Every structure is written in structure tokens, then in C-alpha cells.
mmCIF file of C-alpha atoms and ligand atoms in Angstrom:
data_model
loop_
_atom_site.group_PDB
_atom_site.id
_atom_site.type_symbol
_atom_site.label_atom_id
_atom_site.label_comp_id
_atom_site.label_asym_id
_atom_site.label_seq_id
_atom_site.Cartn_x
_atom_site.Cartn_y
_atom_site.Cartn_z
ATOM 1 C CA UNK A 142 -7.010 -11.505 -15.389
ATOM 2 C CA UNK A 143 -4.458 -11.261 -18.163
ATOM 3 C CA UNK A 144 -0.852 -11.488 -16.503
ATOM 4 C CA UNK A 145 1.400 -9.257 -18.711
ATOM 5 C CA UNK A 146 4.248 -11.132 -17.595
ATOM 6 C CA UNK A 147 3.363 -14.050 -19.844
ATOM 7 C CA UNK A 148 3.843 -11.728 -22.866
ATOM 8 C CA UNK A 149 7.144 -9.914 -21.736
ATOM 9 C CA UNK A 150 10.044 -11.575 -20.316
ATOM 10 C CA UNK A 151 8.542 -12.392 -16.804
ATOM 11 C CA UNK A 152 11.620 -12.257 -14.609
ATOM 12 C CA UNK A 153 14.930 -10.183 -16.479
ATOM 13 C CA UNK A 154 18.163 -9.468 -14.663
ATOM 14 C CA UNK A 155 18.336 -5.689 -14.903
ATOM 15 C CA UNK A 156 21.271 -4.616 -12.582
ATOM 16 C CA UNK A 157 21.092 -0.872 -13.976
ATOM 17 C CA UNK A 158 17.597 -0.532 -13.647
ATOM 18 C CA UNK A 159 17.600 -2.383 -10.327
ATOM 19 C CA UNK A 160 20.452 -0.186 -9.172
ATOM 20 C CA UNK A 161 19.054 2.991 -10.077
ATOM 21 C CA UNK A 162 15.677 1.706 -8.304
ATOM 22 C CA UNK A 163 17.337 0.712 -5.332
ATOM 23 C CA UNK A 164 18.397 4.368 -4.958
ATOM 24 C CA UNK A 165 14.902 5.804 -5.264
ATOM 25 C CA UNK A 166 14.078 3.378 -2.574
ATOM 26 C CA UNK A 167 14.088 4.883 0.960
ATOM 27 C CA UNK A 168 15.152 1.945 2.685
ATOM 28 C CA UNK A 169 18.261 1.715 0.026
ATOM 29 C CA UNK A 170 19.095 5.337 -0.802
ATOM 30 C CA UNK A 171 21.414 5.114 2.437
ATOM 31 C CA UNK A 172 23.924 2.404 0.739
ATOM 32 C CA UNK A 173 26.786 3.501 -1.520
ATOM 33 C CA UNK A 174 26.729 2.866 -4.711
ATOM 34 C CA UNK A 175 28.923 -0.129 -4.613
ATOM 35 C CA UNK A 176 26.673 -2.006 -2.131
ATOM 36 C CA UNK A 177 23.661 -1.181 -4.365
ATOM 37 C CA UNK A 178 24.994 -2.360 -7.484
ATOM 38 C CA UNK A 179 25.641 -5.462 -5.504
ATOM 39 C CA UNK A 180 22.336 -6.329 -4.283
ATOM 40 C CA UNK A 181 20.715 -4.578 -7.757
ATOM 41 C CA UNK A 182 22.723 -7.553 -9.812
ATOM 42 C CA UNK A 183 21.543 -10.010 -7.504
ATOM 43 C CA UNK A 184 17.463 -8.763 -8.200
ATOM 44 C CA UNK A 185 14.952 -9.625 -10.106
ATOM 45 C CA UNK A 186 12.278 -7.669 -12.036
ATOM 46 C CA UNK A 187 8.672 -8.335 -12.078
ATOM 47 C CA UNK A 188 5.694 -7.035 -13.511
ATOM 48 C CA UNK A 189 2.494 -7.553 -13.083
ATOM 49 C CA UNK A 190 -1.337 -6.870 -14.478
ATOM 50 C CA UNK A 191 -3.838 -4.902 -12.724
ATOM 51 C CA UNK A 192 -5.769 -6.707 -10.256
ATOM 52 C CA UNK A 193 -3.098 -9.889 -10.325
ATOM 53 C CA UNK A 194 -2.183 -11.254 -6.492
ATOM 54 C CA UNK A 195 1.334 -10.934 -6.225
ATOM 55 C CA UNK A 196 1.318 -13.219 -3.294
ATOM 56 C CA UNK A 197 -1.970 -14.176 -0.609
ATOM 57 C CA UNK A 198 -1.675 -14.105 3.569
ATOM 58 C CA UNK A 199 -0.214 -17.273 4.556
ATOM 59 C CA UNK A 200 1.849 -18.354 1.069
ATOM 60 C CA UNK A 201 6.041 -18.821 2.300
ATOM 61 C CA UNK A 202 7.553 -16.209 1.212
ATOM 62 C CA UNK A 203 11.827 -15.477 1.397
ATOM 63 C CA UNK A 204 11.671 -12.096 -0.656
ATOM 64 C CA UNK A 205 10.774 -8.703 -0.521
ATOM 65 C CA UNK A 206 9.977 -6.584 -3.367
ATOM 66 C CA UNK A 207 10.799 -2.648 -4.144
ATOM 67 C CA UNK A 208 8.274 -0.932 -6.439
ATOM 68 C CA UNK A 209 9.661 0.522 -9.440
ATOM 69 C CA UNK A 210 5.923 1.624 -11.237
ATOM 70 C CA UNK A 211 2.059 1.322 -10.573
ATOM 71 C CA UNK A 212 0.131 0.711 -7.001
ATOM 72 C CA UNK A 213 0.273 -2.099 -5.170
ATOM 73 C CA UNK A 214 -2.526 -3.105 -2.807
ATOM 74 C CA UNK A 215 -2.111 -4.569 0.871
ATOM 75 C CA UNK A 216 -4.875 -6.237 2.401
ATOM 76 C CA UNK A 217 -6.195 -8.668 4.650
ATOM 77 C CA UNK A 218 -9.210 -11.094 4.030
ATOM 78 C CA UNK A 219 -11.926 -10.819 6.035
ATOM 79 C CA UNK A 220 -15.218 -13.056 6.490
ATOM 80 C CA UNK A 221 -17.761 -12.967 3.407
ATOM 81 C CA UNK A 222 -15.094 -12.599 1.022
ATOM 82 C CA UNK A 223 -14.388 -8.807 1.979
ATOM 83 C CA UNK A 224 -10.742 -7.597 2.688
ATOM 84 C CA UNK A 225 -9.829 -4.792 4.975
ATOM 85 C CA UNK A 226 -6.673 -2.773 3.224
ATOM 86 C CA UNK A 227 -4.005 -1.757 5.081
ATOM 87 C CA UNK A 228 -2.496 0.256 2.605
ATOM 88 C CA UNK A 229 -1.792 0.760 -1.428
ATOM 89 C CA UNK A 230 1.813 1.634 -1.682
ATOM 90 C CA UNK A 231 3.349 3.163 -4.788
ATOM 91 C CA UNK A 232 6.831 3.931 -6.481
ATOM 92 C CA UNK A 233 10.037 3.973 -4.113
ATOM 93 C CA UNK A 234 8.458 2.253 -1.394
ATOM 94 C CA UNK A 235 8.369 -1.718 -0.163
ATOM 95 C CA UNK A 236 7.002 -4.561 1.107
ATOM 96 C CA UNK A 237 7.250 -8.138 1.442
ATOM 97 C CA UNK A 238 10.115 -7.363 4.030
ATOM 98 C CA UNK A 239 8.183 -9.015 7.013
ATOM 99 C CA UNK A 240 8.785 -12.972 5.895
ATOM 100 C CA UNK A 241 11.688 -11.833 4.848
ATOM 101 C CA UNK A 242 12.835 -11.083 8.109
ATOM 102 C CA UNK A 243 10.834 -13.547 10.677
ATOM 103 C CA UNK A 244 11.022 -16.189 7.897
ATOM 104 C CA UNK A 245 7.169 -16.825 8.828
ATOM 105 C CA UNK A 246 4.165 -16.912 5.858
ATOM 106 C CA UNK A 247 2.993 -13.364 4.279
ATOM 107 C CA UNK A 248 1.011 -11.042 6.863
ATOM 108 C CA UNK A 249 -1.444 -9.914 4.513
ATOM 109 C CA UNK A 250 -2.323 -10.487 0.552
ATOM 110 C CA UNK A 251 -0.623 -7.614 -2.056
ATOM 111 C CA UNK A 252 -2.413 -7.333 -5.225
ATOM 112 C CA UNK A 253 -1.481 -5.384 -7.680
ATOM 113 C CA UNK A 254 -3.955 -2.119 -8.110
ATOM 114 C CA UNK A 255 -2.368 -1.014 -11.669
ATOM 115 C CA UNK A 256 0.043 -2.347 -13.543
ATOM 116 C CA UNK A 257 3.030 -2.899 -11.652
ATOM 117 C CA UNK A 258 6.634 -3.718 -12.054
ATOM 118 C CA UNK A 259 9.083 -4.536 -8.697
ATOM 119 C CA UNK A 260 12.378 -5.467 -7.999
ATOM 120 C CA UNK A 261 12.395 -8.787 -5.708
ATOM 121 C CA UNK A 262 15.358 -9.032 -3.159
ATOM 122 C CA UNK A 263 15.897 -12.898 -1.889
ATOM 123 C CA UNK A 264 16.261 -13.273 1.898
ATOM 124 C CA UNK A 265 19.700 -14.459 1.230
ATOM 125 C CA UNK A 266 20.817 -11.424 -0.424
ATOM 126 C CA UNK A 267 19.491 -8.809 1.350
ATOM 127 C CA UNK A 268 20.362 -10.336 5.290
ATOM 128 C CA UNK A 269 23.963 -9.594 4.646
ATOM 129 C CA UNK A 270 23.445 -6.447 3.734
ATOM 130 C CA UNK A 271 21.390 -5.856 6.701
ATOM 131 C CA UNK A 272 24.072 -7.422 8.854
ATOM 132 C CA UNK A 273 26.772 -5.137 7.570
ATOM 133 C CA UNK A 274 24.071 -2.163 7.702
ATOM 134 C CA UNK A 275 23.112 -0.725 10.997
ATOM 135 C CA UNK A 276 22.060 2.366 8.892
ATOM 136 C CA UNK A 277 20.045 0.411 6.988
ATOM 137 C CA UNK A 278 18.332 -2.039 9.546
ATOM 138 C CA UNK A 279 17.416 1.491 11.678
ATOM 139 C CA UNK A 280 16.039 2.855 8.486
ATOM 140 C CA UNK A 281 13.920 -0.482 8.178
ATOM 141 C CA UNK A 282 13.076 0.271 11.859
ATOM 142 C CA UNK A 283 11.567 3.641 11.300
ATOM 143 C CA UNK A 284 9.619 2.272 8.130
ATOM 144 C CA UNK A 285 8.115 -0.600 10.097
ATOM 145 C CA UNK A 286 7.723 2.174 13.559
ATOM 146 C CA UNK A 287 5.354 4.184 10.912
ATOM 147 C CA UNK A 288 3.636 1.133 9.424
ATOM 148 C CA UNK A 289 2.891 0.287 13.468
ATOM 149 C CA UNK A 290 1.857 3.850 14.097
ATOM 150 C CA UNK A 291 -0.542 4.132 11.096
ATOM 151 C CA UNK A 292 -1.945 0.627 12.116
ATOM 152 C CA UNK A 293 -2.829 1.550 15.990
ATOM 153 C CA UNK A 294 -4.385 4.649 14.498
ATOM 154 C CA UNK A 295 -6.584 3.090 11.967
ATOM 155 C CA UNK A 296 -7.716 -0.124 14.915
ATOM 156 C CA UNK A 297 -8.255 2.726 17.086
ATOM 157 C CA UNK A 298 -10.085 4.581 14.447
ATOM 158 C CA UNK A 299 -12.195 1.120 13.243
ATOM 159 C CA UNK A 300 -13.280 0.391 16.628
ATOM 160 C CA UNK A 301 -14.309 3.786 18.297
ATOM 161 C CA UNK A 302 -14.763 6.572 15.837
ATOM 162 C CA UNK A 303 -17.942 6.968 13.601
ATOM 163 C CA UNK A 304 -18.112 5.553 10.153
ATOM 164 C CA UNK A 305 -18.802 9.470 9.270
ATOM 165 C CA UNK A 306 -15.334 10.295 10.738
ATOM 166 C CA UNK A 307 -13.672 7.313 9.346
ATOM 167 C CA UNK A 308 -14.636 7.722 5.815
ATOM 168 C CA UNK A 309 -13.863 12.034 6.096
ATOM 169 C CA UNK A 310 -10.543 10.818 7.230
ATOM 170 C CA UNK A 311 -9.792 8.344 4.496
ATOM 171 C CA UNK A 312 -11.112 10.595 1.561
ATOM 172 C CA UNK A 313 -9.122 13.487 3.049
ATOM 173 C CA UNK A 314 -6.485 11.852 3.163
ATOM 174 C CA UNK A 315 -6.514 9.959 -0.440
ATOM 175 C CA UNK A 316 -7.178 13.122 -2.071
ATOM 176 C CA UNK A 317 -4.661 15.636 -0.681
ATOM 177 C CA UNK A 318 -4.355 18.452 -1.719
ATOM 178 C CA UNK A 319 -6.945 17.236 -4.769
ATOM 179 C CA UNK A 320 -10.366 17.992 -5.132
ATOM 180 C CA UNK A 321 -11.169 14.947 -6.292
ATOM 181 C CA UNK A 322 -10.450 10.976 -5.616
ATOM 182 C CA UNK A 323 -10.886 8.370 -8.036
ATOM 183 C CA UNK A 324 -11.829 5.021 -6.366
ATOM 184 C CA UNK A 325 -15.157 3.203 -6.301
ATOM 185 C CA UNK A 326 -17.330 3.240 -2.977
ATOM 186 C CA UNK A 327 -16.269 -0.781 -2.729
ATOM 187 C CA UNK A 328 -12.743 0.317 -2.464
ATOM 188 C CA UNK A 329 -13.393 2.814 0.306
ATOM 189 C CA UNK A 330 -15.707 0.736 1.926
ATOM 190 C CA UNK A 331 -12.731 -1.953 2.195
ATOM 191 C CA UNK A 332 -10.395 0.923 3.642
ATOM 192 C CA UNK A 333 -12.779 2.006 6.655
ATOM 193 C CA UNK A 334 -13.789 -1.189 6.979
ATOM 194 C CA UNK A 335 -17.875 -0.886 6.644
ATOM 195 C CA UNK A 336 -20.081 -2.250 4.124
ATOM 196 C CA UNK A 337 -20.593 -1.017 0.751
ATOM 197 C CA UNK A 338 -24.351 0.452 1.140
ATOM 198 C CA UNK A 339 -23.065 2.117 4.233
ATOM 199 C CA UNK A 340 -20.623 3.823 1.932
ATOM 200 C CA UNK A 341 -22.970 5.014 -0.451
ATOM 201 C CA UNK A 342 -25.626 6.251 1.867
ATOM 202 C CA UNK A 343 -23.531 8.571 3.644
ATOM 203 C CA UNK A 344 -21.745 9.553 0.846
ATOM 204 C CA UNK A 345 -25.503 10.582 -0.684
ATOM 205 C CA UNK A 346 -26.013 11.999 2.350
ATOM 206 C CA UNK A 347 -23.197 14.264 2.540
ATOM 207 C CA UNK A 348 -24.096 14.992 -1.595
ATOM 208 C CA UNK A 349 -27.578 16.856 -0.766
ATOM 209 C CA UNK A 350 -25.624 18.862 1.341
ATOM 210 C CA UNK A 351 -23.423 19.689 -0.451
ATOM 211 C CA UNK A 352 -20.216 18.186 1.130
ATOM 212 C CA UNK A 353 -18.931 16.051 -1.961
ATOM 213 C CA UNK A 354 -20.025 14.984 -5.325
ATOM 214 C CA UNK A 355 -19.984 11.283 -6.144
ATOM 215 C CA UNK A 356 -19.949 9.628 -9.525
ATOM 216 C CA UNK A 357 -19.148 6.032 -10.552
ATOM 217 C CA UNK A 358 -15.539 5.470 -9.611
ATOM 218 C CA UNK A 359 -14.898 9.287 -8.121
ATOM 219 C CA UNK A 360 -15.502 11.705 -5.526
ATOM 220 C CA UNK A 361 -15.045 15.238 -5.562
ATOM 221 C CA UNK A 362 -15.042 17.517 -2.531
ATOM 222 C CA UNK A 363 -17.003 20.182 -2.886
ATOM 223 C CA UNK A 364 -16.568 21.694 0.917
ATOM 224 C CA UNK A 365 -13.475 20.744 2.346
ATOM 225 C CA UNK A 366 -14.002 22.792 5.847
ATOM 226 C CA UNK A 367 -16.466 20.375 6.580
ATOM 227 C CA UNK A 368 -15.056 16.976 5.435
ATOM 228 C CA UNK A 369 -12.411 18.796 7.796
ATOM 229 C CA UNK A 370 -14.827 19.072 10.681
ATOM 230 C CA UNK A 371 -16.268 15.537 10.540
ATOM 231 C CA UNK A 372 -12.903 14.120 10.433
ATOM 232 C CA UNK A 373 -11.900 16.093 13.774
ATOM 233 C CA UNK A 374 -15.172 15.328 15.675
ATOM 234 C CA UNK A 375 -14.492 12.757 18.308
HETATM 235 P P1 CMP B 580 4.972 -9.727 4.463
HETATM 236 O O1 CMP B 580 4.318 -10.223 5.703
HETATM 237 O O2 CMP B 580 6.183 -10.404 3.989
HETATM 238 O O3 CMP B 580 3.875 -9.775 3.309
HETATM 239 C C1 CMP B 580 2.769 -8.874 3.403
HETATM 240 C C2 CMP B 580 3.336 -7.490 3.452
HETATM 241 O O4 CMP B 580 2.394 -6.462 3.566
HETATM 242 C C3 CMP B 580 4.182 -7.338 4.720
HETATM 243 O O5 CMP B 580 5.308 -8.174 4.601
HETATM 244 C C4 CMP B 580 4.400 -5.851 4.707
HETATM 245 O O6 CMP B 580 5.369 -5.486 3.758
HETATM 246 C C5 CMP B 580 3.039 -5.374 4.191
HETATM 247 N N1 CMP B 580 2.157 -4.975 5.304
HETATM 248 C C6 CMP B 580 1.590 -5.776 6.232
HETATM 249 N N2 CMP B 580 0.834 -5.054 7.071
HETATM 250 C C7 CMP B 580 0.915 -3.766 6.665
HETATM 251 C C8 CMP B 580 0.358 -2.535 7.117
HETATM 252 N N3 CMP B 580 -0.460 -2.489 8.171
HETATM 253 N N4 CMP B 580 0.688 -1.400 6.448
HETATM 254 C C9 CMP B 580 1.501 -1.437 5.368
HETATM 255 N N5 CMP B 580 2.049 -2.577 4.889
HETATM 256 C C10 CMP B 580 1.772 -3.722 5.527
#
């Protein structure tokens, strides 16, 4: 895989950009300017190419990173070379901030899913803010609450509920208010954690009547009420 950053500067001090980043962050938009400018000279930039690791469960790791632009895949590896995600995360939002705060290895692998750029904040840098921050460490609190929440729902969903129910849920909630989602049946299989051929057979399935319409790479929802219903059966 190509990695753009070995044809553009790879890692730029960009204090302006950072700062203005920092502010479209949620976990940042609380700080005054002064405090972001701060920690925005103090970051680094980053991009990356589609489909390059930006780090793997297990590496050290004393940053976290803000996304400026593109998707960025978390997931965790799983037997047969398979990996469950447990989430893609876009513009504004975070992650990396676990090491940074138990000082332990990664949690889970982020990849990027499109070309990406962050902003990395070192451990160092971003502690002292944290200290001088109770605003800041609560907003960090709610982020990681919701990351918890989302997480008991989908091992709740994983182990009880129906693949049918699982994969209604996940394209439902993908698409929106869209008709129409474009990721490959490998993808989805890897977020409701089921094989591939599963995928496909009950998304062929749900195709004759009527339900969806697949293609290579995209789905389309065709009748809504009753992606609706499947997702609500228990
Ligand atoms: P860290 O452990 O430093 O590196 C992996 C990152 O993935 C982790 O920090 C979080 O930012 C993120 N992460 C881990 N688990 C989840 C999850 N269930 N949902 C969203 N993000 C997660």
C-alpha cells in the first residue's frame, strides 16, 4: 500500500491548522483559545493512505490522534485473520486516547479506511492540560461513557440477537437517513461479526423480497419499514 506520507512532508508543525482542528474537536472545543494554540503548536500532522495501519493492538503507544480528514477504522483481530470493528470514526472525533491515559499498549488496531490526515497529541502534552482541565477530563469521560455504552450494546447484540437483526441494525444505522450504503459484504460481515457467505446469503435473501438491493461494494434499501422491523424483533 502506497503511504502518501513518503511523498509529502510526513510529519509538519502546523499550529494554525492544528489549532483550528483542535476546535472542531469535541473533546477540545471546551478550551480557550489560548490553551488550544498551546497544545496545537505542540502537534503534529499526519497523513496517511487508504488501507495503511496507523498503529496494531499491542504496539506502545504515548499519543493520541484528532482526525482532521478521511475515516479511520478501529478494529480488533480475531482468529483466521478476521477482525471484528468496533467502529470507523471520521472528522472532529479521536482516538488513541486510551494508552495515552493508562500508559498500557493500543486496545485495538486503527487503519486508515480513506485517506486520512490527524493531528497527534504526545502524552506529555496533553496530561497537563487534562490536569488543569476538569472540563475537559469530564468531556473525555462522556466520550469514553458512550464508547462503553455502544460496546455493551453491540456484545449484547453479538451474543444474543440474530444475525438477521444484527446486520438490519448495522445497515440502518450506516446508511441514515440514505437509501443506500457503500461498503462491501466483507466489511459488514467484520462489523456484525459473522462470516462473509453468511452476509451474502441473507442479504440475497432479503433481495428476492424485496428488502434491499445489493451490488458489488453497495446496498440500497429498498423497504425501510421492514429493515425497521427486523432490527426491532427480539
Ligand atoms: P488506544 O487503546 O490507545 O488505541 C486503540 C484505540 O481505539 C483506543 O485507544 C480508542 O481510541 C479506540 N477504541 C478502542 N475500542 C473502541 C471502541 N469499542 N469504540 C470506539 N473506539 C475504540
Amino acid at each position: 500500500m502506497p503511504n502518501v506520507s513518503d511523498e509529502m512532508p510526513a510529519v509538519a508543525t502546523v499550529a494554525s491548522d492544528a489549532a483550528s482542528l483542535l476546535a472542531a474537536c469535541v473533546l477540545f472545543r471546551a478550551l480557550d483559545e489560548d490553551t488550544r494554540r498551546a497544545l496545537a503548536l505542540r502537534a503534529v500532522r499526519k497523513r496517511y493512505a487508504a488501507g495503511e495501519t496507523v498503529f496494531a493492538v499491542g504496539a506502545p503507544g504515548h499519543a493520541m490522534m484528532a482526525i482532521a480528514r478521511g475515516t479511520i477504522r478501529i478494529s480488533y483481530p480475531t482468529t483466521r485473520g478476521r477482525a471484528l470493528v468496533l467502529a470507523d470514526l471520521g472528522p472532529g472525533e479521536m482516538f488513541g486516547e486510551v494508552a495515552l491515559l493508562d500508559g498500557r499498549e493500543r486496545s485495538a488496531t486503527a487503519t486508515a479506511v480513506t485517506p486520512c490526515e490527524v493531528v497527534v497529541l504526545e502524552r506529555c502534552h496533553v496530561v497537563p492540560v487534562l490536569r488543569e482541565r476538569p472540563d475537559v477530563c469530564l468531556k473525555l469521560l462522556d466520550l469514553l461513557c458512550a464508547r462503553l455504552r455502544r460496546s455493551d450494546e453491540r456484545m449484547a447484540d453479538i451474543a444474543f440477537s440474530q444475525l438477521p437483526v444484527r446486520l438490519a441494525k448495522t445497515i440502518l444505522s450506516r446508511a441514515g437517513a440514505l437509501e443506500r450504503i457503500d461498503l462491501s459484504q466483507s466489511d459488514i460481515a467484520d462489523m456484525v461479526g459473522s462470516a462473509r457467505e453468511n452476509v451474502n446469503r441473507q442479504l440475497r435473501a432479503w433481495q428476492r423480497r424485496g428488502i434491499v438491493d445489493i451490488g458489488l461494494g453497495w446496498i440500497a434499501i429498498r423497504r425501510r419499514a421492514d429493515l425497521v422491523a427486523i432490527a426491532d424483533a427480539v
